[in-house]
């Protein structure tokens, strides 16, 4: 597993990390044994960068990670998020309540200081008011957190947060179906030494090419209940593209696969081919997926011809289908 440096933190993190929203049962129910096996596989594959949030499964994802790490100590970077808990979101942010939320994460993860806490897609006006960022600086000085970053939904939010001198990372949706960051965000990330953490590299799984238009998701899976953005930002589910349309796009891409690569590998390799990216936190709901995702680190970069085709495909065909504010 190759390592990259995460922004100004100096952390050497695995370029393929793991997203742990799935461990909160938000992609359908997941039993404890499977959650443990997924984390064991991440360790075995040298993935030392794990992303979670206090709200995933109401704390279940963090608790599973915390329990596993206590029993299997190792050098890892466990990054979490704050800001979407019902006590805060959307408009009840106070320093005291944010601190209480962070203390909850510390307890569930069994650590004295959190490696990195990301503001969790807080409303744009709350982000821009600046109080949350100032409180994070205070929590950092107090030693509750080691670093802080921002997980954002829009380019506007990313371009605002990236100028903060202490900000370590931006987490953004970046994939073959969502490419605007290449020109608009990545040069600034490099210039400001801010790490880029990529979520949804597979557009919630559809970019693996395994889904048919009639695919049925469990009722507790956000790909069922938030398919069209009924519960939270539509962009977080299938990258904002109507599911059937996304399945069609994935079918088109299958014709362009380099020999021996799966569509999932091609989609993730495409992300890694961008130098500004620090780690890709693909979510996994099965052990085999963890191994396949880790393998992307050792694949050759895609050819420049394929990169050009994928860029054209995005700007000429895909972009117009994205719903929600980008
Ligand atoms: N606002 C935020 O900050 C925010 C929002 C969303 C996500 N995140 C973070 O980002 C992580 C990644 O995003 P995501 O999980 O939503 O999207 P994703 O990584 O694009 O998709 C994950 C899904 O893709 C499928 N998959 C993964 N590896 C595969 C493989 N090798 N072959 C075939 N299918 C594969 C699985 O689907 P099946 O379950 O159907 O098998 C898995 O649940 C999350 O886990 C979470 O940590 C953060």
Tab-separated table of N, CA and C in Angstrom, residues 88-196:
chain	number	residue	atom	x	y	z
A	88	UNK	N	-27.294	19.651	17.143
A	88	UNK	CA	-26.603	20.792	16.519
A	88	UNK	C	-27.235	21.230	15.203
A	89	UNK	N	-27.492	20.245	14.347
A	89	UNK	CA	-27.907	20.512	12.966
A	89	UNK	C	-29.407	20.767	12.886
A	90	UNK	N	-29.883	21.756	12.140
A	90	UNK	CA	-29.100	22.595	11.237
A	90	UNK	C	-28.696	23.953	11.819
A	91	UNK	N	-29.301	24.349	12.960
A	91	UNK	CA	-29.032	25.744	13.352
A	91	UNK	C	-28.853	25.944	14.840
A	92	UNK	N	-28.364	24.926	15.555
A	92	UNK	CA	-28.269	25.057	17.017
A	92	UNK	C	-26.842	24.821	17.500
A	93	UNK	N	-25.882	25.366	16.762
A	93	UNK	CA	-24.475	25.130	17.098
A	93	UNK	C	-24.027	26.041	18.242
A	94	UNK	N	-23.540	25.437	19.327
A	94	UNK	CA	-22.870	26.215	20.377
A	94	UNK	C	-21.567	25.484	20.684
A	95	UNK	N	-20.624	26.220	21.216
A	95	UNK	CA	-19.315	25.622	21.513
A	95	UNK	C	-19.467	24.470	22.509
A	96	UNK	N	-20.324	24.684	23.497
A	96	UNK	CA	-20.523	23.670	24.538
A	96	UNK	C	-21.079	22.367	23.953
A	97	UNK	N	-22.050	22.520	23.029
A	97	UNK	CA	-22.660	21.308	22.447
A	97	UNK	C	-21.704	20.621	21.481
A	98	UNK	N	-20.927	21.398	20.744
A	98	UNK	CA	-19.947	20.781	19.833
A	98	UNK	C	-18.913	20.024	20.657
A	99	UNK	N	-18.486	20.625	21.766
A	99	UNK	CA	-17.528	19.942	22.641
A	99	UNK	C	-18.129	18.619	23.162
A	100	UNK	N	-19.396	18.663	23.555
A	100	UNK	CA	-20.042	17.445	24.077
A	100	UNK	C	-20.060	16.357	23.006
A	101	UNK	N	-20.324	16.766	21.765
A	101	UNK	CA	-20.322	15.783	20.661
A	101	UNK	C	-18.930	15.188	20.465
A	102	UNK	N	-17.919	16.044	20.532
A	102	UNK	CA	-16.534	15.567	20.356
A	102	UNK	C	-16.167	14.620	21.501
A	103	UNK	N	-16.609	14.958	22.702
A	103	UNK	CA	-16.320	14.068	23.843
A	103	UNK	C	-16.988	12.708	23.656
A	104	UNK	N	-18.155	12.713	23.015
A	104	UNK	CA	-18.821	11.436	22.705
A	104	UNK	C	-17.961	10.591	21.776
A	105	UNK	N	-17.380	11.224	20.749
A	105	UNK	CA	-16.506	10.493	19.808
A	105	UNK	C	-15.272	9.960	20.530
A	106	UNK	N	-14.698	10.786	21.419
A	106	UNK	CA	-13.503	10.341	22.165
A	106	UNK	C	-13.819	9.073	22.951
A	107	UNK	N	-14.987	9.053	23.570
A	107	UNK	CA	-15.380	7.878	24.383
A	107	UNK	C	-15.578	6.653	23.507
A	108	UNK	N	-16.342	6.840	22.418
A	108	UNK	CA	-16.650	5.672	21.567
A	108	UNK	C	-15.385	5.131	20.896
A	109	UNK	N	-14.457	6.033	20.566
A	109	UNK	CA	-13.238	5.583	19.875
A	109	UNK	C	-12.121	5.201	20.866
A	110	UNK	N	-12.382	5.390	22.167
A	110	UNK	CA	-11.404	5.030	23.215
A	110	UNK	C	-10.044	5.696	22.988
A	111	UNK	N	-10.054	6.994	22.712
A	111	UNK	CA	-8.783	7.719	22.566
A	111	UNK	C	-8.844	8.998	23.405
A	112	UNK	N	-7.664	9.547	23.671
A	112	UNK	CA	-7.623	10.787	24.463
A	112	UNK	C	-7.688	12.025	23.580
A	113	UNK	N	-7.261	11.870	22.321
A	113	UNK	CA	-7.361	12.981	21.369
A	113	UNK	C	-7.710	12.387	20.006
A	114	UNK	N	-8.562	13.071	19.276
A	114	UNK	CA	-8.976	12.560	17.953
A	114	UNK	C	-7.946	12.986	16.901
A	115	UNK	N	-7.574	12.073	16.004
A	115	UNK	CA	-6.541	12.363	14.995
A	115	UNK	C	-6.938	13.525	14.081
A	116	UNK	N	-8.196	13.513	13.653
A	116	UNK	CA	-8.683	14.568	12.748
A	116	UNK	C	-10.202	14.605	12.885
A	117	UNK	N	-10.738	15.784	13.117
A	117	UNK	CA	-12.199	15.932	13.156
A	117	UNK	C	-12.602	16.839	11.999
A	118	UNK	N	-13.558	16.355	11.208
A	118	UNK	CA	-14.019	17.137	10.062
A	118	UNK	C	-15.398	17.732	10.367
A	119	UNK	N	-15.576	19.003	10.044
A	119	UNK	CA	-16.917	19.584	10.111
A	119	UNK	C	-17.757	18.798	9.103
A	120	UNK	N	-18.908	18.334	9.527
A	120	UNK	CA	-19.668	17.366	8.732
A	120	UNK	C	-20.763	18.048	7.910
A	121	UNK	N	-20.399	18.557	6.763
A	121	UNK	CA	-21.372	19.192	5.879
A	121	UNK	C	-22.321	20.087	6.673
A	122	UNK	N	-21.757	21.009	7.414
A	122	UNK	CA	-22.594	21.950	8.161
A	122	UNK	C	-23.143	22.968	7.155
A	123	UNK	N	-24.260	23.611	7.475
A	123	UNK	CA	-24.835	24.561	6.521
A	123	UNK	C	-23.804	25.628	6.113
A	124	UNK	N	-23.874	26.059	4.853
A	124	UNK	CA	-22.895	27.013	4.326
A	124	UNK	C	-22.772	28.247	5.220
A	125	UNK	N	-23.929	28.772	5.659
A	125	UNK	CA	-23.867	30.022	6.445
A	125	UNK	C	-23.199	29.785	7.804
A	126	UNK	N	-23.356	28.592	8.358
A	126	UNK	CA	-22.705	28.281	9.638
A	126	UNK	C	-21.193	28.181	9.419
A	127	UNK	N	-20.805	27.516	8.335
A	127	UNK	CA	-19.380	27.401	8.008
A	127	UNK	C	-18.772	28.795	7.843
A	128	UNK	N	-19.460	29.617	7.039
A	128	UNK	CA	-18.898	30.937	6.710
A	128	UNK	C	-18.902	31.902	7.890
A	129	UNK	N	-19.780	31.693	8.858
A	129	UNK	CA	-19.793	32.554	10.051
A	129	UNK	C	-18.456	32.419	10.798
A	130	UNK	N	-17.823	31.260	10.672
A	130	UNK	CA	-16.459	31.108	11.190
A	130	UNK	C	-16.338	30.600	12.621
A	131	UNK	N	-17.460	30.613	13.397
A	131	UNK	CA	-17.356	30.202	14.807
A	131	UNK	C	-16.901	28.747	14.933
A	132	UNK	N	-17.469	27.880	14.102
A	132	UNK	CA	-17.122	26.453	14.202
A	132	UNK	C	-15.624	26.250	13.985
A	133	UNK	N	-15.069	26.958	13.008
A	133	UNK	CA	-13.633	26.814	12.735
A	133	UNK	C	-12.816	27.350	13.913
A	134	UNK	N	-13.272	28.461	14.492
A	134	UNK	CA	-12.555	29.029	15.645
A	134	UNK	C	-12.614	28.063	16.830
A	135	UNK	N	-13.771	27.425	17.042
A	135	UNK	CA	-13.887	26.471	18.155
A	135	UNK	C	-12.961	25.271	17.914
A	136	UNK	N	-12.861	24.867	16.672
A	136	UNK	CA	-11.979	23.723	16.386
A	136	UNK	C	-10.527	24.085	16.719
A	137	UNK	N	-10.157	25.334	16.440
A	137	UNK	CA	-8.798	25.770	16.825
A	137	UNK	C	-8.624	25.673	18.338
A	138	UNK	N	-9.650	26.098	19.075
A	138	UNK	CA	-9.578	26.022	20.551
A	138	UNK	C	-9.474	24.563	21.009
A	139	UNK	N	-10.305	23.690	20.421
A	139	UNK	CA	-10.273	22.269	20.830
A	139	UNK	C	-8.909	21.651	20.513
A	140	UNK	N	-8.320	22.135	19.421
A	140	UNK	CA	-6.981	21.642	19.053
A	140	UNK	C	-5.963	22.088	20.126
A	141	UNK	N	-6.069	23.341	20.517
A	141	UNK	CA	-5.134	23.836	21.550
A	141	UNK	C	-5.321	23.140	22.884
A	142	UNK	N	-6.577	22.805	23.176
A	142	UNK	CA	-6.866	22.090	24.433
A	142	UNK	C	-6.415	20.638	24.385
A	143	UNK	N	-6.138	20.132	23.184
A	143	UNK	CA	-5.678	18.758	23.062
A	143	UNK	C	-6.790	17.729	22.865
A	144	UNK	N	-8.034	18.205	22.638
A	144	UNK	CA	-9.133	17.249	22.378
A	144	UNK	C	-8.995	16.642	20.993
A	145	UNK	N	-8.497	17.453	20.063
A	145	UNK	CA	-8.338	16.992	18.680
A	145	UNK	C	-6.929	17.360	18.206
A	146	UNK	N	-6.381	16.545	17.323
A	146	UNK	CA	-5.026	16.855	16.838
A	146	UNK	C	-5.081	17.762	15.603
A	147	UNK	N	-6.053	17.520	14.752
A	147	UNK	CA	-6.196	18.314	13.523
A	147	UNK	C	-7.673	18.441	13.192
A	148	UNK	N	-7.986	19.420	12.339
A	148	UNK	CA	-9.375	19.511	11.883
A	148	UNK	C	-9.433	19.794	10.388
A	149	UNK	N	-10.557	19.386	9.814
A	149	UNK	CA	-10.785	19.578	8.381
A	149	UNK	C	-12.258	19.869	8.146
A	150	UNK	N	-12.650	19.912	6.874
A	150	UNK	CA	-14.052	20.160	6.558
A	150	UNK	C	-14.517	19.185	5.481
A	151	UNK	N	-15.616	18.524	5.770
A	151	UNK	CA	-16.277	17.723	4.739
A	151	UNK	C	-17.363	18.611	4.155
A	152	UNK	N	-17.325	18.804	2.842
A	152	UNK	CA	-18.207	19.812	2.239
A	152	UNK	C	-19.066	19.215	1.130
A	153	UNK	N	-20.131	19.965	0.817
A	153	UNK	CA	-21.020	19.537	-0.266
A	153	UNK	C	-20.824	20.343	-1.536
A	154	UNK	N	-20.348	21.582	-1.405
A	154	UNK	CA	-20.274	22.439	-2.589
A	154	UNK	C	-18.859	22.986	-2.797
A	155	UNK	N	-18.622	23.416	-4.038
A	155	UNK	CA	-17.332	24.022	-4.386
A	155	UNK	C	-17.144	25.319	-3.599
A	156	UNK	N	-18.227	26.074	-3.465
A	156	UNK	CA	-18.188	27.329	-2.723
A	156	UNK	C	-17.679	27.075	-1.292
A	157	UNK	N	-18.206	26.038	-0.644
A	157	UNK	CA	-17.778	25.717	0.726
A	157	UNK	C	-16.307	25.293	0.742
A	158	UNK	N	-15.933	24.487	-0.242
A	158	UNK	CA	-14.539	24.013	-0.298
A	158	UNK	C	-13.589	25.192	-0.461
A	159	UNK	N	-13.928	26.108	-1.376
A	159	UNK	CA	-13.035	27.235	-1.656
A	159	UNK	C	-12.979	28.213	-0.481
A	160	UNK	N	-14.047	28.237	0.310
A	160	UNK	CA	-14.017	29.066	1.522
A	160	UNK	C	-13.113	28.406	2.575
A	161	UNK	N	-13.374	27.119	2.854
A	161	UNK	CA	-12.670	26.446	3.961
A	161	UNK	C	-11.164	26.333	3.699
A	162	UNK	N	-10.818	26.170	2.444
A	162	UNK	CA	-9.419	25.869	2.104
A	162	UNK	C	-8.465	27.022	2.451
A	163	UNK	N	-9.027	28.211	2.620
A	163	UNK	CA	-8.161	29.361	2.917
A	163	UNK	C	-7.840	29.460	4.409
A	164	UNK	N	-8.508	28.648	5.238
A	164	UNK	CA	-8.246	28.725	6.681
A	164	UNK	C	-6.834	28.203	6.963
A	165	UNK	N	-5.996	29.012	7.622
A	165	UNK	CA	-4.581	28.630	7.749
A	165	UNK	C	-4.323	27.323	8.500
A	166	UNK	N	-5.239	26.938	9.409
A	166	UNK	CA	-4.979	25.708	10.193
A	166	UNK	C	-5.681	24.482	9.628
A	167	UNK	N	-6.423	24.657	8.551
A	167	UNK	CA	-7.224	23.528	8.051
A	167	UNK	C	-6.323	22.451	7.433
A	168	UNK	N	-6.513	21.211	7.865
A	168	UNK	CA	-5.680	20.103	7.372
A	168	UNK	C	-6.232	19.482	6.097
A	169	UNK	N	-7.561	19.389	6.004
A	169	UNK	CA	-8.109	18.613	4.876
A	169	UNK	C	-9.498	19.084	4.476
A	170	UNK	N	-9.794	18.793	3.218
A	170	UNK	CA	-11.155	18.957	2.690
A	170	UNK	C	-11.615	17.571	2.270
A	171	UNK	N	-12.823	17.201	2.660
A	171	UNK	CA	-13.402	15.951	2.139
A	171	UNK	C	-14.475	16.310	1.114
A	172	UNK	N	-14.366	15.695	-0.061
A	172	UNK	CA	-15.244	16.071	-1.165
A	172	UNK	C	-15.694	14.845	-1.968
A	173	UNK	N	-16.839	14.989	-2.636
A	173	UNK	CA	-17.307	13.939	-3.552
A	173	UNK	C	-16.533	14.119	-4.855
A	174	UNK	N	-15.747	13.130	-5.220
A	174	UNK	CA	-14.936	13.237	-6.443
A	174	UNK	C	-14.913	11.857	-7.089
A	175	UNK	N	-15.374	11.790	-8.320
A	175	UNK	CA	-15.386	10.508	-9.040
A	175	UNK	C	-15.570	10.781	-10.531
A	176	UNK	N	-15.611	9.740	-11.325
A	176	UNK	CA	-15.735	9.884	-12.775
A	176	UNK	C	-17.007	10.672	-13.136
A	177	UNK	N	-18.010	10.633	-12.257
A	177	UNK	CA	-19.258	11.375	-12.472
A	177	UNK	C	-19.249	12.757	-11.812
A	178	UNK	N	-18.096	13.185	-11.255
A	178	UNK	CA	-18.044	14.462	-10.522
A	178	UNK	C	-16.607	14.984	-10.568
A	179	UNK	N	-16.309	15.769	-11.603
A	179	UNK	CA	-14.898	16.059	-11.879
A	179	UNK	C	-14.474	17.520	-11.747
A	180	UNK	N	-15.394	18.407	-11.363
A	180	UNK	CA	-15.075	19.841	-11.415
A	180	UNK	C	-13.878	20.243	-10.542
A	181	UNK	N	-13.612	19.444	-9.501
A	181	UNK	CA	-12.519	19.784	-8.571
A	181	UNK	C	-11.161	19.855	-9.261
A	182	UNK	N	-10.990	19.106	-10.339
A	182	UNK	CA	-9.662	19.019	-10.973
A	182	UNK	C	-9.138	20.420	-11.282
A	183	UNK	N	-9.984	21.255	-11.866
A	183	UNK	CA	-9.530	22.603	-12.224
A	183	UNK	C	-9.825	23.628	-11.138
A	184	UNK	N	-10.936	23.432	-10.423
A	184	UNK	CA	-11.390	24.505	-9.523
A	184	UNK	C	-10.852	24.405	-8.104
A	185	UNK	N	-10.564	23.197	-7.633
A	185	UNK	CA	-10.154	23.043	-6.231
A	185	UNK	C	-8.721	22.523	-6.065
A	186	UNK	N	-8.347	21.548	-6.880
A	186	UNK	CA	-7.077	20.858	-6.621
A	186	UNK	C	-5.844	21.771	-6.686
A	187	UNK	N	-5.753	22.707	-7.639
A	187	UNK	CA	-4.565	23.576	-7.636
A	187	UNK	C	-4.453	24.368	-6.335
A	188	UNK	N	-5.598	24.795	-5.797
A	188	UNK	CA	-5.578	25.570	-4.535
A	188	UNK	C	-5.229	24.673	-3.354
A	189	UNK	N	-5.659	23.427	-3.407
A	189	UNK	CA	-5.341	22.491	-2.312
A	189	UNK	C	-3.832	22.283	-2.247
A	190	UNK	N	-3.233	22.126	-3.404
A	190	UNK	CA	-1.773	21.922	-3.433
A	190	UNK	C	-1.071	23.188	-2.931
A	191	UNK	N	-1.529	24.335	-3.446
A	191	UNK	CA	-0.923	25.613	-3.057
A	191	UNK	C	-1.019	25.848	-1.539
A	192	UNK	N	-2.169	25.518	-0.951
A	192	UNK	CA	-2.392	25.783	0.488
A	192	UNK	C	-2.001	24.603	1.364
A	193	UNK	N	-1.463	23.554	0.762
A	193	UNK	CA	-1.065	22.348	1.511
A	193	UNK	C	-2.232	21.782	2.322
A	194	UNK	N	-3.352	21.681	1.663
A	194	UNK	CA	-4.537	21.086	2.297
A	194	UNK	C	-4.779	19.723	1.651
A	195	UNK	N	-4.943	18.703	2.477
A	195	UNK	CA	-5.168	17.350	1.964
A	195	UNK	C	-6.568	17.201	1.390
A	196	UNK	N	-6.701	16.331	0.394
A	196	UNK	CA	-8.014	16.052	-0.191
A	196	UNK	C	-8.389	14.602	0.132
